[in-house]
mmCIF file of C-alpha atoms in Angstrom:
data_model
loop_
_atom_site.group_PDB
_atom_site.id
_atom_site.type_symbol
_atom_site.label_atom_id
_atom_site.label_comp_id
_atom_site.label_asym_id
_atom_site.label_seq_id
_atom_site.Cartn_x
_atom_site.Cartn_y
_atom_site.Cartn_z
ATOM 1 C CA MET A 18 -7.590 14.624 14.861
ATOM 2 C CA PRO A 19 -9.328 13.755 11.577
ATOM 3 C CA LEU A 20 -13.094 13.462 11.432
ATOM 4 C CA THR A 21 -14.346 9.889 11.573
ATOM 5 C CA ALA A 22 -17.166 8.587 9.391
ATOM 6 C CA LEU A 23 -19.004 5.259 9.472
ATOM 7 C CA ILE A 24 -20.682 3.952 6.298
ATOM 8 C CA THR A 25 -23.153 1.114 5.815
ATOM 9 C CA GLY A 26 -23.194 -0.212 2.262
ATOM 10 C CA ILE A 27 -19.561 0.806 1.834
ATOM 11 C CA THR A 28 -18.919 -1.852 -0.840
ATOM 12 C CA GLY A 29 -21.745 -0.626 -3.070
ATOM 13 C CA GLN A 30 -21.693 1.946 -5.840
ATOM 14 C CA ASP A 31 -22.433 4.934 -3.604
ATOM 15 C CA GLY A 32 -20.419 3.616 -0.682
ATOM 16 C CA SER A 33 -17.243 3.252 -2.729
ATOM 17 C CA TYR A 34 -17.504 6.749 -4.206
ATOM 18 C CA LEU A 35 -18.309 8.239 -0.798
ATOM 19 C CA THR A 36 -15.307 6.455 0.713
ATOM 20 C CA GLU A 37 -13.014 7.976 -1.903
ATOM 21 C CA LEU A 38 -14.483 11.436 -1.301
ATOM 22 C CA LEU A 39 -14.118 11.265 2.479
ATOM 23 C CA LEU A 40 -10.566 9.904 2.302
ATOM 24 C CA HIS A 41 -9.684 12.752 -0.062
ATOM 25 C CA LYS A 42 -11.064 15.186 2.519
ATOM 26 C CA GLY A 43 -8.876 13.693 5.259
ATOM 27 C CA TYR A 44 -11.448 11.558 7.077
ATOM 28 C CA GLU A 45 -10.822 8.286 8.840
ATOM 29 C CA VAL A 46 -13.419 5.993 7.249
ATOM 30 C CA HIS A 47 -15.022 2.901 8.765
ATOM 31 C CA GLY A 48 -17.390 0.631 6.885
ATOM 32 C CA LEU A 49 -19.812 -2.120 7.852
ATOM 33 C CA VAL A 50 -19.641 -5.221 5.648
ATOM 34 C CA ARG A 51 -21.570 -8.484 5.765
ATOM 35 C CA ARG A 52 -19.619 -11.651 6.389
ATOM 36 C CA SER A 53 -19.981 -13.983 3.409
ATOM 37 C CA SER A 54 -18.193 -16.860 1.708
ATOM 38 C CA THR A 55 -16.586 -14.479 -0.774
ATOM 39 C CA LEU A 56 -14.247 -11.578 -0.109
ATOM 40 C CA GLU A 57 -14.913 -10.054 -3.530
ATOM 41 C CA ARG A 58 -15.344 -6.305 -3.027
ATOM 42 C CA SER A 59 -14.150 -5.037 -6.379
ATOM 43 C CA ARG A 60 -15.335 -1.456 -5.958
ATOM 44 C CA LEU A 61 -12.870 -0.988 -3.083
ATOM 45 C CA SER A 62 -10.042 -3.199 -4.360
ATOM 46 C CA HIS A 63 -7.856 -0.252 -5.357
ATOM 47 C CA LEU A 64 -8.048 1.030 -1.787
ATOM 48 C CA TYR A 65 -7.229 -2.370 -0.270
ATOM 49 C CA ALA A 66 -4.061 -2.433 -2.355
ATOM 50 C CA ASP A 67 -2.848 0.894 -0.947
ATOM 51 C CA GLU A 68 -0.917 0.188 2.265
ATOM 52 C CA THR A 69 -1.067 3.854 3.221
ATOM 53 C CA ILE A 70 -4.880 3.691 3.283
ATOM 54 C CA TYR A 71 -6.174 0.225 4.169
ATOM 55 C CA ASN A 72 -6.059 -0.392 7.937
ATOM 56 C CA GLN A 73 -4.469 3.044 8.283
ATOM 57 C CA ARG A 74 -7.330 5.364 7.322
ATOM 58 C CA LEU A 75 -9.887 2.866 6.010
ATOM 59 C CA PHE A 76 -11.233 0.128 8.299
ATOM 60 C CA LEU A 77 -13.881 -2.535 7.683
ATOM 61 C CA HIS A 78 -16.031 -4.179 10.350
ATOM 62 C CA TYR A 79 -18.259 -7.233 10.030
ATOM 63 C CA ALA A 80 -21.876 -6.465 10.854
ATOM 64 C CA ASP A 81 -25.375 -7.005 9.540
ATOM 65 C CA LEU A 82 -28.422 -4.730 9.618
ATOM 66 C CA SER A 83 -30.284 -7.493 11.482
ATOM 67 C CA ASP A 84 -27.701 -7.460 14.295
ATOM 68 C CA PRO A 85 -28.030 -4.202 16.277
ATOM 69 C CA THR A 86 -25.838 -5.508 19.115
ATOM 70 C CA THR A 87 -22.810 -5.705 16.855
ATOM 71 C CA ILE A 88 -23.602 -2.347 15.276
ATOM 72 C CA ARG A 89 -23.911 -0.789 18.724
ATOM 73 C CA ARG A 90 -20.512 -2.202 19.716
ATOM 74 C CA ILE A 91 -18.844 -0.875 16.550
ATOM 75 C CA VAL A 92 -20.422 2.584 16.899
ATOM 76 C CA SER A 93 -19.286 2.764 20.539
ATOM 77 C CA GLN A 94 -15.739 1.819 19.551
ATOM 78 C CA VAL A 95 -15.456 4.056 16.489
ATOM 79 C CA GLN A 96 -17.464 7.025 17.837
ATOM 80 C CA PRO A 97 -18.040 8.491 14.367
ATOM 81 C CA ALA A 98 -18.757 12.151 13.854
ATOM 82 C CA GLU A 99 -20.796 11.289 10.765
ATOM 83 C CA PHE A 100 -22.837 8.182 9.941
ATOM 84 C CA TYR A 101 -23.895 7.495 6.330
ATOM 85 C CA HIS A 102 -26.572 4.802 6.003
ATOM 86 C CA LEU A 103 -26.502 3.543 2.408
ATOM 87 C CA ALA A 104 -27.138 -0.192 2.902
ATOM 88 C CA GLY A 105 -30.285 -2.158 2.172
ATOM 89 C CA GLN A 106 -31.996 -4.275 -0.467
ATOM 90 C CA SER A 107 -31.978 -1.643 -3.211
ATOM 91 C CA HIS A 108 -33.398 -3.411 -6.275
ATOM 92 C CA VAL A 109 -36.992 -2.241 -6.795
ATOM 93 C CA GLY A 110 -38.079 -5.076 -9.099
ATOM 94 C CA LEU A 111 -36.606 -7.724 -6.820
ATOM 95 C CA SER A 112 -38.508 -6.305 -3.845
ATOM 96 C CA PHE A 113 -41.739 -7.725 -5.279
ATOM 97 C CA GLU A 114 -40.179 -11.199 -5.035
ATOM 98 C CA ILE A 115 -38.669 -10.781 -1.556
ATOM 99 C CA PRO A 116 -40.876 -8.208 0.218
ATOM 100 C CA GLU A 117 -40.259 -9.471 3.761
ATOM 101 C CA SER A 118 -36.470 -9.355 3.627
ATOM 102 C CA THR A 119 -36.625 -6.029 1.760
ATOM 103 C CA CYS A 120 -38.683 -4.492 4.551
ATOM 104 C CA ASP A 121 -36.603 -6.066 7.298
ATOM 105 C CA LEU A 122 -33.314 -4.748 5.886
ATOM 106 C CA THR A 123 -34.460 -1.429 4.466
ATOM 107 C CA ALA A 124 -37.142 -0.362 6.952
ATOM 108 C CA ILE A 125 -36.500 -2.123 10.267
ATOM 109 C CA GLY A 126 -32.740 -2.192 9.658
ATOM 110 C CA THR A 127 -32.802 1.606 9.522
ATOM 111 C CA LEU A 128 -34.902 1.818 12.681
ATOM 112 C CA ARG A 129 -32.381 -0.378 14.510
ATOM 113 C CA ILE A 130 -29.603 2.025 13.532
ATOM 114 C CA LEU A 131 -31.623 5.061 14.632
ATOM 115 C CA GLU A 132 -32.092 3.474 18.053
ATOM 116 C CA VAL A 133 -28.396 2.636 18.353
ATOM 117 C CA LEU A 134 -27.401 6.204 17.480
ATOM 118 C CA ARG A 135 -30.007 7.801 19.753
ATOM 119 C CA ASP A 136 -28.482 5.982 22.736
ATOM 120 C CA GLN A 137 -24.962 7.274 22.124
ATOM 121 C CA PRO A 138 -23.552 9.868 24.567
ATOM 122 C CA LYS A 139 -22.769 12.050 21.555
ATOM 123 C CA PRO A 140 -24.893 10.921 18.597
ATOM 124 C CA PRO A 141 -23.214 11.406 15.204
ATOM 125 C CA ARG A 142 -24.687 13.386 12.369
ATOM 126 C CA PHE A 143 -26.727 10.858 10.399
ATOM 127 C CA LEU A 144 -27.655 10.656 6.724
ATOM 128 C CA HIS A 145 -30.179 8.169 5.401
ATOM 129 C CA ALA A 146 -29.993 7.556 1.645
ATOM 130 C CA SER A 147 -33.683 7.673 0.763
ATOM 131 C CA SER A 148 -35.146 7.123 -2.692
ATOM 132 C CA ARG A 149 -37.463 8.724 -5.211
ATOM 133 C CA GLU A 150 -39.409 5.437 -4.959
ATOM 134 C CA ILE A 151 -41.118 6.863 -1.866
ATOM 135 C CA PHE A 152 -43.229 8.969 -4.251
ATOM 136 C CA GLY A 153 -44.488 5.925 -6.191
ATOM 137 C CA SER A 154 -47.215 7.323 -8.427
ATOM 138 C CA PRO A 155 -47.003 11.034 -7.618
ATOM 139 C CA SER A 156 -49.859 13.462 -8.152
ATOM 140 C CA VAL A 157 -47.482 16.289 -9.054
ATOM 141 C CA SER A 158 -44.399 16.635 -11.214
ATOM 142 C CA PRO A 159 -41.620 17.411 -10.549
ATOM 143 C CA GLN A 160 -41.365 16.064 -6.995
ATOM 144 C CA ASP A 161 -39.744 17.979 -4.151
ATOM 145 C CA GLU A 162 -39.368 17.676 -0.383
ATOM 146 C CA PHE A 163 -43.070 18.420 0.160
ATOM 147 C CA THR A 164 -44.478 15.920 -2.343
ATOM 148 C CA PRO A 165 -46.757 13.403 -0.556
ATOM 149 C CA VAL A 166 -45.322 9.949 0.010
ATOM 150 C CA ASN A 167 -47.204 7.375 -2.090
ATOM 151 C CA PRO A 168 -45.066 4.254 -2.682
ATOM 152 C CA ASN A 169 -46.198 1.487 -5.053
ATOM 153 C CA SER A 170 -43.495 -1.136 -4.469
ATOM 154 C CA PRO A 171 -42.294 -3.019 -1.378
ATOM 155 C CA TYR A 172 -38.951 -1.226 -1.713
ATOM 156 C CA GLY A 173 -40.641 2.171 -1.902
ATOM 157 C CA CYS A 174 -42.791 1.334 1.106
ATOM 158 C CA ALA A 175 -39.747 0.265 3.130
ATOM 159 C CA LYS A 176 -37.863 3.416 2.143
ATOM 160 C CA SER A 177 -40.878 5.545 3.055
ATOM 161 C CA PHE A 178 -40.894 4.056 6.553
ATOM 162 C CA ALA A 179 -37.155 4.659 6.967
ATOM 163 C CA THR A 180 -37.461 8.211 5.634
ATOM 164 C CA GLN A 181 -40.342 9.104 7.930
ATOM 165 C CA MET A 182 -38.651 7.555 10.967
ATOM 166 C CA THR A 183 -35.514 9.592 10.261
ATOM 167 C CA ARG A 184 -37.648 12.738 10.271
ATOM 168 C CA ILE A 185 -39.432 11.678 13.455
ATOM 169 C CA TYR A 186 -36.165 11.070 15.312
ATOM 170 C CA ARG A 187 -34.860 14.460 14.163
ATOM 171 C CA GLU A 188 -37.979 16.331 15.238
ATOM 172 C CA SER A 189 -38.781 14.366 18.402
ATOM 173 C CA HIS A 190 -35.290 13.885 19.825
ATOM 174 C CA GLY A 191 -33.484 16.934 18.439
ATOM 175 C CA LEU A 192 -30.943 14.823 16.547
ATOM 176 C CA TYR A 193 -28.954 15.805 13.470
ATOM 177 C CA PHE A 194 -30.639 13.228 11.233
ATOM 178 C CA CYS A 195 -31.189 13.895 7.518
ATOM 179 C CA ASN A 196 -32.628 12.278 4.395
ATOM 180 C CA ALA A 197 -31.060 12.490 0.953
ATOM 181 C CA ILE A 198 -34.021 11.669 -1.311
ATOM 182 C CA CYS A 199 -32.067 10.394 -4.283
ATOM 183 C CA PHE A 200 -33.453 10.034 -7.757
ATOM 184 C CA ASN A 201 -31.758 7.458 -10.010
ATOM 185 C CA HIS A 202 -28.000 7.817 -10.063
ATOM 186 C CA GLU A 203 -25.709 5.586 -12.059
ATOM 187 C CA SER A 204 -22.050 4.989 -12.855
ATOM 188 C CA PRO A 205 -19.684 2.349 -14.242
ATOM 189 C CA ARG A 206 -19.849 0.799 -10.750
ATOM 190 C CA ARG A 207 -23.590 0.149 -10.981
ATOM 191 C CA GLY A 208 -24.552 -3.523 -10.578
ATOM 192 C CA GLU A 209 -25.257 -5.482 -13.750
ATOM 193 C CA ASN A 210 -28.824 -6.298 -12.622
ATOM 194 C CA PHE A 211 -29.845 -2.623 -12.940
ATOM 195 C CA VAL A 212 -31.262 -1.593 -16.317
ATOM 196 C CA THR A 213 -28.716 1.144 -17.043
ATOM 197 C CA ARG A 214 -25.719 -1.146 -16.606
ATOM 198 C CA LYS A 215 -27.550 -4.021 -18.281
ATOM 199 C CA ILE A 216 -27.924 -1.865 -21.391
ATOM 200 C CA THR A 217 -24.434 -0.349 -21.469
ATOM 201 C CA LEU A 218 -22.848 -3.758 -20.916
ATOM 202 C CA ALA A 219 -25.041 -5.294 -23.630
ATOM 203 C CA ALA A 220 -24.051 -2.569 -26.100
ATOM 204 C CA ALA A 221 -20.376 -3.224 -25.391
ATOM 205 C CA ARG A 222 -20.734 -7.018 -25.575
ATOM 206 C CA ILE A 223 -22.805 -6.982 -28.771
ATOM 207 C CA SER A 224 -20.297 -4.642 -30.377
ATOM 208 C CA ALA A 225 -17.534 -7.112 -29.430
ATOM 209 C CA GLY A 226 -19.480 -10.078 -30.860
ATOM 210 C CA LEU A 227 -19.990 -11.650 -27.420
ATOM 211 C CA GLN A 228 -23.780 -11.251 -27.201
ATOM 212 C CA ASP A 229 -26.636 -11.423 -29.722
ATOM 213 C CA SER A 230 -29.411 -9.442 -28.050
ATOM 214 C CA VAL A 231 -30.734 -7.943 -24.822
ATOM 215 C CA SER A 232 -34.186 -8.485 -23.298
ATOM 216 C CA LEU A 233 -36.013 -5.579 -21.681
ATOM 217 C CA GLY A 234 -39.465 -4.658 -20.419
ATOM 218 C CA ASP A 235 -41.147 -1.266 -20.779
ATOM 219 C CA LEU A 236 -39.101 0.944 -23.102
ATOM 220 C CA ASP A 237 -41.284 3.977 -22.322
ATOM 221 C CA ALA A 238 -40.455 3.955 -18.595
ATOM 222 C CA ALA A 239 -38.881 7.317 -17.768
ATOM 223 C CA ARG A 240 -36.429 8.210 -15.041
ATOM 224 C CA ASP A 241 -34.408 11.159 -13.784
ATOM 225 C CA TRP A 242 -30.853 9.789 -14.118
ATOM 226 C CA GLY A 243 -27.747 11.414 -12.625
ATOM 227 C CA TYR A 244 -24.131 10.511 -11.850
ATOM 228 C CA ALA A 245 -23.427 8.721 -8.553
ATOM 229 C CA LYS A 246 -20.289 10.767 -7.832
ATOM 230 C CA ASP A 247 -22.357 13.949 -7.884
ATOM 231 C CA TYR A 248 -24.873 12.471 -5.476
ATOM 232 C CA VAL A 249 -22.436 11.288 -2.812
ATOM 233 C CA TYR A 250 -20.862 14.750 -2.828
ATOM 234 C CA ALA A 251 -24.331 16.147 -2.073
ATOM 235 C CA MET A 252 -24.708 13.630 0.766
ATOM 236 C CA TRP A 253 -21.526 14.949 2.337
ATOM 237 C CA LYS A 254 -22.706 18.547 1.850
ATOM 238 C CA ILE A 255 -25.973 17.755 3.638
ATOM 239 C CA LEU A 256 -24.116 16.808 6.836
ATOM 240 C CA GLN A 257 -22.017 19.996 6.740
ATOM 241 C CA GLN A 258 -24.993 22.348 7.164
ATOM 242 C CA ASP A 259 -25.786 24.190 10.395
ATOM 243 C CA VAL A 260 -29.339 22.826 10.482
ATOM 244 C CA PRO A 261 -30.360 19.217 9.691
ATOM 245 C CA ASP A 262 -32.896 18.829 6.905
ATOM 246 C CA ASP A 263 -34.049 16.675 3.979
ATOM 247 C CA TYR A 264 -33.090 17.280 0.352
ATOM 248 C CA VAL A 265 -34.173 15.961 -3.033
ATOM 249 C CA LEU A 266 -31.150 15.101 -5.182
ATOM 250 C CA ALA A 267 -31.975 15.003 -8.883
ATOM 251 C CA THR A 268 -31.072 16.463 -12.281
ATOM 252 C CA GLY A 269 -34.539 17.797 -13.079
ATOM 253 C CA VAL A 270 -34.442 16.060 -16.488
ATOM 254 C CA SER A 271 -36.317 12.870 -17.407
ATOM 255 C CA GLN A 272 -35.251 10.291 -20.005
ATOM 256 C CA THR A 273 -36.838 7.045 -21.203
ATOM 257 C CA ILE A 274 -35.314 3.599 -21.658
ATOM 258 C CA ARG A 275 -35.502 4.303 -25.410
ATOM 259 C CA ASP A 276 -33.347 7.391 -24.878
ATOM 260 C CA LEU A 277 -30.875 5.305 -22.894
ATOM 261 C CA LEU A 278 -30.747 2.659 -25.644
ATOM 262 C CA ASP A 279 -30.234 5.283 -28.311
ATOM 263 C CA VAL A 280 -27.265 6.888 -26.562
ATOM 264 C CA ALA A 281 -25.630 3.605 -25.505
ATOM 265 C CA PHE A 282 -25.969 1.690 -28.778
ATOM 266 C CA THR A 283 -25.168 4.673 -30.990
ATOM 267 C CA HIS A 284 -22.003 5.242 -28.977
ATOM 268 C CA ALA A 285 -21.132 1.571 -29.598
ATOM 269 C CA GLY A 286 -21.785 1.983 -33.338
ATOM 270 C CA LEU A 287 -25.033 -0.018 -33.342
ATOM 271 C CA ARG A 288 -28.788 0.359 -33.960
ATOM 272 C CA TRP A 289 -30.548 -0.768 -30.791
ATOM 273 C CA GLN A 290 -33.687 -1.736 -32.753
ATOM 274 C CA ASP A 291 -31.711 -4.646 -34.249
ATOM 275 C CA TYR A 292 -30.846 -6.197 -30.899
ATOM 276 C CA VAL A 293 -33.533 -5.420 -28.306
ATOM 277 C CA ARG A 294 -36.133 -8.056 -27.444
ATOM 278 C CA ILE A 295 -39.253 -7.216 -25.411
ATOM 279 C CA ASP A 296 -39.913 -9.604 -22.523
ATOM 280 C CA ASP A 297 -42.938 -8.954 -20.317
ATOM 281 C CA ASN A 298 -41.212 -10.807 -17.479
ATOM 282 C CA PHE A 299 -39.138 -7.658 -16.980
ATOM 283 C CA ARG A 300 -42.194 -5.462 -16.451
ATOM 284 C CA ARG A 301 -42.867 -4.638 -12.801
ATOM 285 C CA PRO A 302 -46.268 -5.458 -11.264
ATOM 286 C CA ALA A 303 -46.531 -1.741 -10.506
ATOM 287 C CA ASP A 304 -44.100 0.807 -11.854
ATOM 288 C CA ALA A 305 -43.429 4.305 -10.639
ATOM 289 C CA CYS A 306 -44.396 6.889 -13.205
ATOM 290 C CA GLN A 307 -43.780 10.595 -13.817
ATOM 291 C CA LEU A 308 -40.738 10.511 -11.572
ATOM 292 C CA LEU A 309 -38.879 13.766 -12.043
ATOM 293 C CA GLY A 310 -37.002 15.485 -9.261
ATOM 294 C CA ASN A 311 -36.901 19.165 -8.341
ATOM 295 C CA PRO A 312 -33.392 19.846 -6.952
ATOM 296 C CA ARG A 313 -33.986 23.557 -6.287
ATOM 297 C CA LYS A 314 -33.567 23.313 -2.513
ATOM 298 C CA ALA A 315 -30.258 21.441 -2.853
ATOM 299 C CA GLN A 316 -29.094 24.027 -5.365
ATOM 300 C CA GLU A 317 -30.039 27.007 -3.204
ATOM 301 C CA VAL A 318 -29.072 25.710 0.262
ATOM 302 C CA LEU A 319 -26.189 23.335 -0.499
ATOM 303 C CA GLY A 320 -24.878 25.119 -3.575
ATOM 304 C CA TRP A 321 -25.058 21.728 -5.317
ATOM 305 C CA THR A 322 -25.903 20.801 -8.873
ATOM 306 C CA HIS A 323 -25.184 17.811 -11.078
ATOM 307 C CA THR A 324 -22.032 18.093 -13.196
ATOM 308 C CA VAL A 325 -22.495 15.156 -15.600
ATOM 309 C CA ASP A 326 -25.466 15.090 -17.989
ATOM 310 C CA PHE A 327 -27.335 12.007 -19.161
ATOM 311 C CA GLN A 328 -25.568 11.502 -22.486
ATOM 312 C CA HIS A 329 -22.110 11.918 -20.967
ATOM 313 C CA LEU A 330 -23.015 9.489 -18.182
ATOM 314 C CA ILE A 331 -24.212 6.714 -20.514
ATOM 315 C CA LYS A 332 -21.221 7.135 -22.824
ATOM 316 C CA LEU A 333 -18.938 6.954 -19.782
ATOM 317 C CA MET A 334 -20.554 3.656 -18.794
ATOM 318 C CA VAL A 335 -20.320 2.185 -22.302
ATOM 319 C CA ASP A 336 -16.635 3.152 -22.513
ATOM 320 C CA HIS A 337 -15.984 1.499 -19.161
ATOM 321 C CA ASP A 338 -17.741 -1.720 -20.195
ATOM 322 C CA THR A 339 -15.937 -1.745 -23.545
ATOM 323 C CA GLU A 340 -12.589 -1.505 -21.751
ATOM 324 C CA LEU A 341 -13.656 -4.139 -19.241
ATOM 325 C CA ILE A 342 -14.398 -6.547 -22.063
ATOM 326 C CA ARG A 343 -11.127 -5.721 -23.806
ATOM 327 C CA GLN A 344 -9.194 -6.569 -20.659
ATOM 328 C CA SER A 345 -11.119 -9.701 -19.725
ATOM 329 C CA GLY A 346 -11.953 -11.009 -23.189
ATOM 330 C CA ARG A 347 -15.530 -11.732 -22.150
#
């Protein structure tokens, strides 16, 4: 019998890559999706079209993080060996505008899942996709698994709660529950409201004559950016260990928005200085600073390291957006 995995956030960037990885490894994959007026799930469309996969090895179930009764029913039916919790309101800037729903989905939604899994006769191995935002304004750099939690955004606060509760359930109830503390990870599947994709798409559109400029906030903001495919592979590796634990997933290299602009626009044959407009509306009320991950534990215990560097990643995204525009004409 193949191993069975259940994924929340399966239609997102990480969820789609994780689905592909698990299917490749022979898993039966189940995903929780929210019922909405649209059935647009483009990141999984290639899997829907494969009759040997969809409803054969890949199954979707309607559920919401605010509805633990439905989640409990699905978990009882599926009885997954592994549970990957990737869902939640994941946009940091937006969390300042919608703090209550961010905390309900990201913090309390995770707690609801922990309770559902704790009550199972045979609880699955559980991975919570945590975030470097739990460190907020850290006192040390780089950050590792022992860096104090100090969030400075509603999203970071919600993720801190979920991360700590995952640890508490592991230590108090003896469950195989883990945190993957992920620093920024991007890909061509990243949503257009995230700054990396906003920039790569703008470079492609400006190059094609479809856009005149792009508006951004703080160009000196620095992040540790990696490739999403690398990170979901690490998530899988975390649940294959003999002992449950938490791991920082990062590249150990920091880049600024200026660096990102330089790579993206140069690759598109442009000077970013000619097209970027500064708009203070895109500055966060409080921004995380000095965020740089130390992936040593993941390297030593999991045998994991990132395979795609920053420049390759951004060029990959620009190429994807250029081809997307060529195909769609817009």
